[in-house]
Amino acid sequence: MKRFRIIILALLVVWLFIPVKNTLASPVQDQLKVTIDNVLEILRNQSLKGDEKRQEKKESLRKVIHERFNFAKMSQLSLARHWKKRSDEEKKVFIEMFGKLLEEIYISKIDNYTDEEVFYVKDFVRGNKAQVYTKVITDTVEIPIDYRMYKTKNGKWMVYDLVIEGVSLVGNYRSQFDQILRKEPYEKLVEDLKKKLDN
Amino acid sequence: MCQVDSINTGGRNMKKRYCFLIFIVSLIAFFMNMSAFAQGTRDITPVLSDDCISDLYIFYGTNQSDKIMLAQNSQPIPDEKESVDELDADFFDEDFDDIKQTQQIADPLYYFNYAMYSFNDFLYFAALKPLATGYKTVTPTALRKGVRNFFHNLLFPVRFVNNLLQGKIKEAGTEVGIFLINTTFGLAGYHQVAQNDFNLNTSNEDLGQTLGSYSIGNGFYIVLPIFGPSSLRDTVGFAGDFFLKPVNYVDPWEVRYGIKAFDTINSTSFRLGDYEALKKAAFDPYIALKDAYIQNRNEKISK
């Protein structure tokens, strides 16, 4: 009997020290991970490869990305002080087109590294804003991609900016749009955007 | 097991042995536990290094009280009740304060800069890109990586001196360690033994960053021929670093420039397509490049 008691005691001691399943990952990181995993899954999906499936693939990617990226917010922040001067209709058109461009940029960035793993380096949360630091590590290079996110009313985290290698995408467009709109009318910018999407 | 025999001998001896056994088992469990924790947490790094602290500063600004955030970085503080959807741009604008500054970076040499930008653009597509592409196709990746590591190791004096100048004594020490290990075990820097096996890592420092850490601003924007985007401050830094680069002491100048060209082609072979992607995404590539350069430098300086 003594032997059993001692064995049970030993087991208890071991059990005490067994780590609790890692609960430290934050909700913001979890939510982002779901989206990135889905994007990678679609890109890796063999049945969606090839030209005739391109449209189908694009549609499913769009669906996943729109769940997590707020392109309206990104458009607003990119136009910054020029946003208010636009009519509701103009805003709608701009969000539609600029969103498409951002979507393409993001997909082409991540498409190069579909065979690689995305590492979640760390995340910082303050109030309703967070920044999730990720890194794509390939055989030859390391690309840090950070996601700036905010929390909506229902607790969902949405991306409002991408920081690739220390350069904020929204910030970069903000500089460009501001400089362009100083010299050119807004219509010219929309025209350029149209040309970019057609290419 | 020897314990099994001793059970039958009974008495105090047995108790002692069992106590010892329990102690050992719990010790092993404890250590396993520790390592499991270490592995489990590596992905999200709750143990924050100095680097992370300074990263935090990029995000939140340099407020000392933010350090408190470190202990609870994964727990959102439920204060602001307002919905973000209804908040206007002010809520987000603080993230782009840096960018406001970059918009204001003076460009008095615009016409010169634009000419140099066009020249560099031409040089990239006419010479560097085809050379690097050809080089990449005939050279195994392992060799290209080795060459990159070798040149990186050679720039040790630049990183070491600038770490010291920025008062980063710990990083300077790490830099020495990396240099010694990689130069000997890594065969003159060809293999990054220190980074891969000893997990030693530092960030690249240069004199431009050192000056930036002394709160010296960018000055104005300059596009250097061949070297690309720079600022007044970084050009001064670049000139200062000249003396810390061993390659610049190679005697016949033909050899010196040959080595430099090789280094450039080798490092470009890893980044083919990046410049094209930037240009493709940009509405005005000149401004896009300028802004990207300034943002990237600001980020490096704040680290």
XYZ file of C-alpha atoms in Angstrom:
502
model
C 0.000 0.000 0.000
C 2.788 2.299 0.929
C 4.282 1.865 -2.464
C 1.044 2.971 -4.136
C 0.707 5.940 -1.895
C 4.186 7.032 -2.775
C 3.646 6.501 -6.460
C 0.436 8.503 -6.326
C 2.255 11.225 -4.448
C 4.999 11.276 -7.061
C 2.404 11.469 -9.831
C 0.711 14.320 -8.044
C 3.960 16.218 -7.867
C 4.548 15.670 -11.582
C 0.997 16.662 -12.379
C 1.408 19.884 -10.430
C 4.227 20.914 -12.659
C 2.676 20.026 -15.999
C 2.317 23.328 -17.804
C -1.098 24.690 -18.395
C -1.833 24.692 -22.107
C -0.429 27.873 -23.537
C -3.150 30.429 -23.064
C -0.886 33.413 -23.521
C -1.632 34.045 -27.194
C -3.832 37.096 -27.354
C -7.177 37.319 -29.165
C -5.801 39.845 -31.635
C -3.074 37.441 -32.707
C -5.490 34.521 -32.847
C -7.888 36.406 -35.072
C -5.152 37.557 -37.424
C -3.708 34.066 -37.583
C -7.016 32.627 -38.756
C -7.049 35.075 -41.662
C -3.421 34.553 -42.662
C -3.820 30.782 -42.438
C -6.880 30.965 -44.675
C -5.075 33.132 -47.218
C -2.108 30.773 -47.326
C -4.400 27.776 -47.616
C -6.123 29.254 -50.671
C -2.798 30.175 -52.254
C -1.441 26.674 -51.656
C -4.597 24.939 -52.760
C -3.678 22.765 -55.749
C -7.224 22.621 -57.063
C -7.213 26.422 -57.450
C -3.988 26.549 -59.460
C -4.009 27.423 -63.131
C -5.423 30.185 -65.277
C -9.000 29.003 -65.608
C -9.364 28.911 -61.816
C -7.881 32.373 -61.360
C -11.216 34.130 -60.931
C -12.452 31.588 -58.403
C -9.229 31.869 -56.421
C -9.409 35.644 -56.463
C -12.966 35.605 -55.199
C -12.202 33.328 -52.268
C -9.126 35.376 -51.369
C -11.164 38.552 -51.482
C -13.772 37.094 -49.170
C -11.182 36.081 -46.580
C -9.259 39.345 -46.754
C -12.323 41.558 -46.530
C -13.229 39.800 -43.305
C -10.121 41.221 -41.676
C -9.000 44.282 -43.618
C -10.971 47.479 -43.401
C -10.293 49.030 -46.786
C -12.632 51.932 -46.106
C -10.511 52.926 -43.132
C -7.321 52.464 -45.123
C -8.670 54.652 -47.922
C -9.723 57.330 -45.482
C -6.364 57.324 -43.727
C -4.455 57.381 -47.011
C -6.332 60.387 -48.317
C -6.103 61.992 -44.868
C -7.062 65.667 -45.083
C -8.304 65.267 -48.644
C -10.930 62.745 -47.542
C -13.399 65.238 -46.139
C -13.618 67.178 -49.399
C -14.951 64.168 -51.270
C -18.635 63.427 -51.747
C -20.129 60.165 -50.479
C -20.274 58.784 -53.996
C -16.618 59.648 -54.631
C -15.632 58.019 -51.364
C -17.480 54.851 -52.290
C -15.773 54.611 -55.664
C -12.381 55.351 -54.154
C -12.741 52.680 -51.453
C -13.769 50.137 -54.064
C -10.810 50.854 -56.342
C -8.084 51.560 -53.804
C -9.193 48.530 -51.817
C -8.681 46.377 -54.874
C -5.176 47.774 -55.331
C -4.229 47.169 -51.683
C -5.648 43.693 -51.897
C -3.493 42.933 -54.928
C -0.386 44.337 -53.257
C -0.961 42.253 -50.154
C -1.635 39.068 -52.090
C 1.397 39.508 -54.357
C 3.562 40.162 -51.287
C 2.430 37.032 -49.509
C 2.137 34.946 -52.692
C 5.937 34.945 -53.061
C 6.268 33.197 -49.746
C 3.433 30.668 -49.766
C 5.809 27.836 -49.023
C 7.219 29.605 -46.007
C 5.878 29.840 -42.527
C 4.701 33.050 -40.923
C 6.208 33.650 -37.487
C 4.335 35.671 -34.904
C 7.054 37.640 -33.190
C 5.034 39.622 -30.683
C 2.060 41.879 -30.331
C 1.248 45.009 -28.427
C -2.235 45.944 -27.430
C -3.279 49.274 -26.038
C -6.924 49.968 -25.613
C -8.647 49.418 -28.896
C -5.496 49.393 -30.968
C -2.874 46.734 -31.491
C 0.161 45.993 -33.575
C 1.008 42.402 -34.413
C 4.596 41.799 -35.508
C 5.075 38.928 -37.907
C 8.037 37.738 -39.876
C 8.240 35.683 -43.017
C 11.534 33.817 -42.902
C 12.700 32.222 -46.123
C 15.921 30.455 -46.914
C 17.580 33.727 -47.906
C 15.680 36.688 -46.465
C 13.603 37.782 -43.504
C 10.657 40.059 -44.171
C 9.030 41.711 -41.186
C 5.346 42.422 -41.826
C 3.453 44.176 -39.046
C -0.316 44.506 -38.916
C -1.856 47.561 -37.278
C -5.305 46.686 -36.034
C -8.207 48.173 -34.145
C -11.059 46.612 -32.235
C -14.627 47.076 -33.372
C -17.671 47.251 -31.135
C -18.244 43.519 -31.213
C -14.682 42.668 -30.273
C -13.455 41.887 -33.750
C -9.977 43.088 -34.679
C -9.587 44.728 -38.083
C -6.441 45.657 -39.982
C -6.087 49.336 -40.864
C -2.415 49.426 -41.908
C 0.398 47.140 -42.986
C 3.987 47.919 -42.065
C 6.356 46.079 -44.386
C 10.046 46.316 -43.467
C 9.432 49.365 -41.351
C 7.452 51.172 -44.030
C 3.781 51.813 -43.399
C 1.739 51.210 -46.534
C -0.934 53.718 -45.598
C 1.740 56.220 -44.600
C 3.491 55.797 -47.923
C 0.270 56.389 -49.890
C -0.557 59.284 -47.628
C 2.664 61.035 -48.669
C 2.091 60.299 -52.332
C -1.566 61.366 -52.407
C -0.814 64.561 -50.558
C 1.943 65.531 -52.965
C -0.099 64.603 -56.019
C -3.245 66.401 -54.865
C -1.291 69.570 -54.257
C -0.581 69.822 -57.948
C -3.298 67.814 -59.653
C -7.072 67.605 -59.371
C -8.654 64.651 -57.606
C -9.978 63.302 -60.921
C -6.410 62.760 -62.126
C -5.697 60.566 -59.106
C -8.755 58.434 -59.783
C -7.680 58.111 -63.394
C -4.216 56.927 -62.301
C -5.841 54.447 -59.955
C -7.972 53.103 -62.796
C -4.880 52.701 -64.983
C -3.082 50.846 -62.213
C -5.916 48.392 -61.809
C -6.147 47.746 -65.527
C -2.524 46.708 -65.762
C 15.854 -0.912 -10.761
C 17.837 -0.847 -7.580
C 14.972 0.756 -5.684
C 12.800 -2.289 -6.200
C 15.197 -4.402 -4.135
C 15.471 -1.885 -1.417
C 11.709 -1.783 -0.885
C 11.857 -5.260 0.557
C 14.602 -4.314 2.956
C 12.028 -1.965 4.518
C 12.614 0.474 7.335
C 14.052 3.959 7.307
C 16.389 3.253 4.475
C 13.462 2.771 2.152
C 11.765 5.973 3.217
C 14.910 7.912 2.594
C 15.266 6.432 -0.840
C 11.688 7.239 -1.693
C 12.015 10.774 -0.532
C 15.043 11.049 -2.731
C 13.183 9.500 -5.652
C 10.278 11.891 -5.298
C 12.686 14.753 -5.096
C 14.436 13.703 -8.292
C 11.189 13.091 -10.147
C 9.798 16.449 -9.165
C 13.067 18.092 -10.114
C 12.969 16.491 -13.565
C 9.320 17.440 -13.912
C 10.172 20.969 -12.930
C 12.888 21.281 -15.522
C 10.788 19.701 -18.235
C 8.164 22.148 -17.294
C 10.548 25.050 -17.562
C 11.727 24.078 -20.992
C 8.177 23.437 -22.131
C 7.305 26.904 -20.997
C 10.297 28.347 -22.705
C 9.300 26.654 -25.944
C 5.684 27.521 -25.648
C 6.350 31.161 -25.050
C 9.030 31.629 -27.646
C 6.370 32.199 -30.265
C 4.945 35.198 -28.521
C 7.917 36.326 -26.419
C 6.398 37.588 -23.219
C 9.924 37.937 -21.911
C 10.692 41.251 -23.436
C 14.193 42.284 -24.292
C 15.443 45.830 -24.538
C 14.799 45.647 -28.267
C 11.165 45.011 -27.646
C 10.978 47.929 -25.289
C 12.317 50.252 -27.895
C 9.947 48.694 -30.418
C 7.191 49.580 -28.096
C 8.358 53.129 -28.121
C 7.912 53.288 -31.872
C 4.375 52.280 -31.421
C 3.449 54.281 -28.376
C 5.916 57.097 -28.292
C 8.608 57.501 -25.703
C 6.566 57.578 -22.577
C 8.179 55.907 -19.578
C 4.848 54.772 -18.199
C 4.418 52.580 -21.237
C 6.952 50.218 -19.767
C 4.231 49.033 -17.444
C 2.464 47.710 -20.509
C 5.170 45.099 -20.939
C 3.964 42.969 -18.107
C 0.490 42.717 -19.572
C 1.103 43.112 -23.228
C -1.444 40.556 -24.296
C -4.292 41.942 -22.244
C -6.212 44.799 -23.754
C -7.094 47.427 -21.230
C -10.827 47.791 -21.303
C -11.171 51.505 -20.928
C -12.325 53.519 -23.911
C -15.975 52.656 -24.328
C -16.320 54.479 -27.611
C -16.591 52.395 -30.694
C -13.686 52.786 -33.028
C -15.976 52.688 -36.028
C -17.413 55.980 -35.049
C -14.157 57.576 -34.083
C -12.776 59.913 -36.671
C -9.276 59.967 -38.056
C -7.808 61.487 -34.888
C -7.884 58.070 -33.271
C -5.553 56.762 -35.942
C -3.618 59.895 -36.751
C -1.114 59.433 -33.949
C 0.252 56.424 -35.820
C 1.095 58.602 -38.750
C 2.740 61.472 -36.935
C 6.085 60.296 -38.212
C 4.769 60.412 -41.719
C 3.718 63.993 -41.305
C 7.348 64.742 -40.668
C 8.469 62.899 -43.750
C 6.088 64.905 -45.868
C 7.820 67.935 -44.560
C 11.329 66.738 -45.300
C 12.768 69.456 -47.460
C 13.775 68.643 -50.998
C 15.679 71.746 -52.128
C 17.723 69.689 -54.564
C 14.604 68.338 -56.257
C 15.855 68.710 -59.839
C 19.246 67.195 -59.063
C 17.592 64.457 -56.999
C 15.094 63.662 -59.701
C 17.889 63.415 -62.262
C 19.841 61.091 -59.965
C 16.721 59.038 -59.296
C 16.230 58.612 -63.056
C 19.899 57.771 -63.477
C 19.789 55.132 -60.731
C 16.566 53.740 -62.134
C 18.215 53.417 -65.533
C 21.330 51.883 -63.981
C 19.254 49.300 -62.147
C 17.325 48.100 -65.170
C 20.201 48.402 -67.670
C 23.073 46.981 -65.631
C 22.484 45.861 -62.060
C 19.343 43.828 -62.622
C 20.613 41.804 -65.622
C 23.981 41.257 -63.917
C 22.428 40.151 -60.647
C 19.902 37.937 -62.449
C 22.661 36.247 -64.441
C 24.798 35.872 -61.343
C 21.881 34.379 -59.440
C 21.206 31.737 -62.085
C 24.780 30.484 -62.181
C 25.611 30.728 -58.461
C 24.276 28.314 -55.842
C 22.251 29.970 -53.094
C 24.566 28.648 -50.397
C 27.525 30.375 -52.019
C 25.636 33.652 -52.403
C 24.630 33.506 -48.763
C 28.221 32.805 -47.783
C 29.430 35.799 -49.749
C 26.797 37.987 -48.133
C 27.843 36.734 -44.698
C 31.486 37.416 -45.506
C 30.816 41.031 -46.461
C 28.567 41.471 -43.452
C 31.335 40.231 -41.173
C 33.769 42.627 -42.813
C 31.649 45.591 -41.732
C 32.139 44.708 -38.072
C 34.082 47.935 -37.311
C 31.171 50.089 -38.486
C 28.663 48.302 -36.273
C 30.994 48.069 -33.295
C 32.037 51.742 -33.266
C 28.503 52.997 -33.809
C 27.127 50.814 -31.040
C 29.722 52.362 -28.744
C 28.909 55.869 -29.961
C 25.249 55.219 -29.180
C 26.144 53.939 -25.718
C 24.929 50.436 -26.542
C 27.702 48.705 -24.626
C 25.943 45.359 -24.451
C 25.317 45.287 -28.197
C 28.919 46.312 -28.865
C 30.067 43.361 -26.768
C 27.734 41.001 -28.625
C 29.100 42.375 -31.866
C 32.653 41.502 -30.769
C 31.519 38.005 -29.828
C 29.837 37.500 -33.193
C 32.909 38.772 -35.017
C 35.316 36.507 -33.147
C 33.162 33.407 -33.532
C 32.311 33.957 -37.188
C 35.839 34.907 -38.187
C 37.299 31.752 -36.650
C 34.662 28.995 -36.617
C 32.718 30.611 -39.415
C 35.739 30.669 -41.736
C 36.265 34.416 -42.176
C 32.581 35.119 -41.787
C 31.413 32.764 -44.510
C 29.163 30.934 -42.061
C 27.096 32.773 -39.482
C 27.913 30.378 -36.672
C 27.253 32.962 -33.973
C 23.787 33.774 -35.290
C 22.734 30.215 -36.057
C 24.259 28.206 -33.235
C 24.839 30.705 -30.460
C 21.716 32.727 -31.105
C 23.609 36.012 -30.985
C 21.915 38.766 -32.935
C 22.370 42.473 -33.364
C 20.916 45.056 -35.652
C 22.939 46.942 -38.220
C 24.148 50.292 -36.961
C 25.783 53.076 -38.927
C 26.892 56.629 -38.329
C 23.711 58.090 -39.832
C 21.713 56.223 -37.172
C 24.152 57.329 -34.479
C 23.668 60.969 -35.473
C 19.931 60.348 -35.578
C 20.048 58.956 -32.055
C 21.624 62.259 -31.005
C 18.374 63.878 -32.203
C 19.943 65.221 -35.364
C 17.250 65.462 -38.009
C 17.431 64.297 -41.580
C 18.241 67.732 -42.918
C 17.061 67.440 -46.466
C 16.639 64.685 -48.980
C 19.489 63.744 -51.307
C 19.595 61.052 -53.949
C 23.175 59.919 -54.382
C 24.251 58.558 -57.739
C 24.639 54.751 -57.552
C 24.020 54.614 -53.766
C 20.443 55.860 -53.976
C 18.225 57.672 -51.473
C 19.883 59.446 -48.562
C 19.566 62.552 -46.472
C 22.051 65.224 -45.477
C 22.585 63.552 -42.121
C 22.933 60.076 -43.573
C 25.313 61.296 -46.268
C 27.553 62.763 -43.572
C 27.292 59.465 -41.712
C 28.052 57.554 -44.868
C 31.199 59.616 -45.411
C 32.272 59.032 -41.796
C 31.715 55.298 -42.015
C 33.970 55.255 -45.072
C 37.014 55.047 -42.799
C 35.600 52.079 -40.877
C 35.096 49.938 -43.942
C 38.088 47.666 -44.550
C 37.298 47.428 -48.263
C 38.215 51.094 -48.663
C 41.817 50.299 -47.649
C 42.362 47.805 -50.458
C 45.154 49.270 -52.459
C 44.863 49.145 -56.220
C 41.606 51.001 -56.816
C 40.620 48.609 -59.589
C 40.526 45.764 -57.094
C 38.715 47.915 -54.537
C 35.901 48.800 -56.940
C 35.814 45.237 -58.220
C 35.146 43.987 -54.692
C 32.491 46.645 -54.139
C 30.750 45.819 -57.400
C 30.768 42.125 -56.505
C 29.287 42.887 -53.094
C 26.544 44.993 -54.695
C 25.659 42.381 -57.302
C 25.641 39.635 -54.695
C 23.363 41.495 -52.300
C 21.072 42.613 -55.122
C 20.623 38.977 -56.137
C 18.601 38.483 -52.933
C 16.355 41.465 -53.487
C 15.434 41.169 -57.142
C 11.848 42.206 -57.701
C 11.553 44.419 -54.630
C 12.214 47.655 -56.459
C 9.903 46.592 -59.283
C 7.147 45.862 -56.758
C 7.591 49.280 -55.164
C 7.385 50.971 -58.524
C 4.356 48.969 -59.551
C 2.446 49.858 -56.398
C 3.382 53.535 -56.493
C 1.470 56.434 -57.966
C 4.610 58.532 -57.874
C 7.681 56.275 -57.505
C 9.963 59.188 -56.647
C 7.850 60.187 -53.637
C 7.167 56.566 -52.716
C 10.898 55.851 -52.583
C 11.641 59.008 -50.645
C 8.943 58.271 -48.086
C 9.952 54.613 -47.773
C 13.569 55.614 -47.200
C 12.736 58.126 -44.473
C 10.254 55.793 -42.748
C 12.730 52.927 -42.820
C 15.528 55.091 -41.395
C 13.304 56.491 -38.644
C 12.377 52.990 -37.632
C 16.026 51.906 -37.525
C 17.054 54.936 -35.485
C 14.343 54.360 -32.905
C 15.648 50.822 -32.356
